CSV table of C-alpha atoms in Angstrom, one decimal:
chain,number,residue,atom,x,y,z
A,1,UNK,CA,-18.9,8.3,-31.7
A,2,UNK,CA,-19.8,11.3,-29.4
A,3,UNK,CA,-17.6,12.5,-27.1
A,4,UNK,CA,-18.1,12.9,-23.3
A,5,UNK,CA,-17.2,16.6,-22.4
A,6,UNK,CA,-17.4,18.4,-18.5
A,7,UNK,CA,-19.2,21.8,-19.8
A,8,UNK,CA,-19.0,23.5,-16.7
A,9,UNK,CA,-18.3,23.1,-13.3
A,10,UNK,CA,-19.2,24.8,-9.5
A,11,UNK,CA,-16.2,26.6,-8.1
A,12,UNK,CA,-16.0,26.8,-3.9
A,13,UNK,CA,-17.8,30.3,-4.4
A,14,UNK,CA,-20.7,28.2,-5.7
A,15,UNK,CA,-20.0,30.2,-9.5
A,16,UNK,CA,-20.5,28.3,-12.6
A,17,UNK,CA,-16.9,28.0,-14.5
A,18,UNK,CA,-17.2,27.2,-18.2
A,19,UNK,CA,-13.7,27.8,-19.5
A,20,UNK,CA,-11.1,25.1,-19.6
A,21,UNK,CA,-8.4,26.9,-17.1
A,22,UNK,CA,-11.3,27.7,-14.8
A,23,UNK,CA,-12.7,23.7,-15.2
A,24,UNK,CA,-8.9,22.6,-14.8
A,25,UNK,CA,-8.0,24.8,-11.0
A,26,UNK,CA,-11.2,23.7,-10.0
A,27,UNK,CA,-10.1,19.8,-10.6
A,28,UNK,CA,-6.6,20.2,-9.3
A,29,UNK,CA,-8.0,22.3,-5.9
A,30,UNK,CA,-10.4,19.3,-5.2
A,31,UNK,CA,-7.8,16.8,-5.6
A,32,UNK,CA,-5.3,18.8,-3.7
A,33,UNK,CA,-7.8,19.3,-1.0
A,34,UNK,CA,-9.1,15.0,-1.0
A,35,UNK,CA,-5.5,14.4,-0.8
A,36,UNK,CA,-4.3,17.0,1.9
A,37,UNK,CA,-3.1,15.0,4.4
A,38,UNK,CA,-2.0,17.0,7.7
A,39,UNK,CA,1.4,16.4,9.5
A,40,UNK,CA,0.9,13.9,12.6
A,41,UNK,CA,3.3,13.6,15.9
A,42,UNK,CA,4.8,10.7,16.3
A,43,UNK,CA,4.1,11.5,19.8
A,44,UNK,CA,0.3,11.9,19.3
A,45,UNK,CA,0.0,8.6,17.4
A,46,UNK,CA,2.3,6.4,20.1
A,47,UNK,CA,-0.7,7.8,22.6
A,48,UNK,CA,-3.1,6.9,20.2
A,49,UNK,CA,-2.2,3.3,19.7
A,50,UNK,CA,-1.4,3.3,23.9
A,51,UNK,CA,-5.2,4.3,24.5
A,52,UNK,CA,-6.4,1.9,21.6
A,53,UNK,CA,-5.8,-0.6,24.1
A,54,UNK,CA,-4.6,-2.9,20.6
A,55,UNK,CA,-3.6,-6.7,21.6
A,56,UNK,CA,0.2,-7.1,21.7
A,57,UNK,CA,1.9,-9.6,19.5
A,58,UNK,CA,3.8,-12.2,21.9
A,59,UNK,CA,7.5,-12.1,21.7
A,60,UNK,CA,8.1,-15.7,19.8
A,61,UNK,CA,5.4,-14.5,17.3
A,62,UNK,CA,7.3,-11.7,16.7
A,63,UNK,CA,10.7,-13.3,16.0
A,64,UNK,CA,8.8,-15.7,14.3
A,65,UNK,CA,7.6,-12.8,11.7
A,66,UNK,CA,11.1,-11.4,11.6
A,67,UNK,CA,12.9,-14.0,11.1
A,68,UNK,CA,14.3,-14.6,7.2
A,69,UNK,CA,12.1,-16.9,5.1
A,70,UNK,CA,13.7,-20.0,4.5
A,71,UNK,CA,14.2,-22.4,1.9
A,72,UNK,CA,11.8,-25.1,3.3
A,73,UNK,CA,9.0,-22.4,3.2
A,74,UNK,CA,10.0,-21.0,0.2
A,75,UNK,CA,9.3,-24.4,-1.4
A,76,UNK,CA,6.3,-25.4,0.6
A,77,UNK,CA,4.5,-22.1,-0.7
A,78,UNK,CA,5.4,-22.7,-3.9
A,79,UNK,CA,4.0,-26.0,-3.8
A,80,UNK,CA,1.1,-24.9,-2.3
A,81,UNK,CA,0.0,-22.3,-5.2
A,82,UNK,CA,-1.4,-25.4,-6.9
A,83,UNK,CA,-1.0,-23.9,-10.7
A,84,UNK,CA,-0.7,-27.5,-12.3
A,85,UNK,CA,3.2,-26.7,-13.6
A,86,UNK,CA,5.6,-28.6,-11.9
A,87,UNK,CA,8.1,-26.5,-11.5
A,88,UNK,CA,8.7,-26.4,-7.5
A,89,UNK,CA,10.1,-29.8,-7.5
A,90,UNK,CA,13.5,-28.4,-8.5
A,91,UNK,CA,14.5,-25.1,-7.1
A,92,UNK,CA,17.0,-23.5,-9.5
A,93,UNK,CA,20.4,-23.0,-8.4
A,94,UNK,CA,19.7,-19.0,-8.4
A,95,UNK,CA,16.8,-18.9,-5.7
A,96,UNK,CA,19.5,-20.2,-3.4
A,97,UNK,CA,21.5,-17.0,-3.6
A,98,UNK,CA,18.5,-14.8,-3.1
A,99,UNK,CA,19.5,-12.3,-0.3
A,100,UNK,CA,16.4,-10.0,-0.8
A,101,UNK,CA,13.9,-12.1,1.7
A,102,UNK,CA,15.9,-10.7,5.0
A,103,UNK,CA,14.1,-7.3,4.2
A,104,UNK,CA,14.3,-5.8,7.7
A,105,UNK,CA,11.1,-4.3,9.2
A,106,UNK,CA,10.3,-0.6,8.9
């Protein structure tokens, strides 16, 4: 089996690197410069979305989206995922007691 080996790569002076070190900072400076990512305002993105002119979500809707899942949807989705077991006709004791689906928004 033959191995697949980078023999040399272009540094941002345009030089050829050969060595391993030289191959490795020129990897990790790419990577740190594709995922540089620069501080924003929160001021400057609030005007950003204000000029975006975005469509606003109506007020029930968003209650609506807030709200707590509840049992009865709990079990309608799970009836709905159609993966032949029957399992969502009895919903354990346990998923009762869940408190983790009144996540609040962040």
């Amino acid at each position: 089996r033959q191995t697949k080996k980078i023999n040399q790569l272009i540094n941002q002076q345009g030089q050829i690197c050969y060595g391993n070190k030289e191959k490795k900072k020129i990897v990790q400076e790419y990577y740190q410069s594709l995922y540089y990512q620069e501080k924003v305002q929160e001021e400057d993105i609030k005007q950003y979305l204000q000029e975006a002119n975005l469509p606003q979500i109506p007020k029930d809707v968003e209650a609506m989206l807030e709200a707590n899942i509840t049992m009865m949807e709990l079990t309608e989705a799970l009836k709905r995922q159609n993966t032949g077991k029957q399992y969502y006709l009895k919903i354990p004791t346990w998923v009762s007691t869940i408190e983790a689906f009144s996540y609040p928004m962040i």
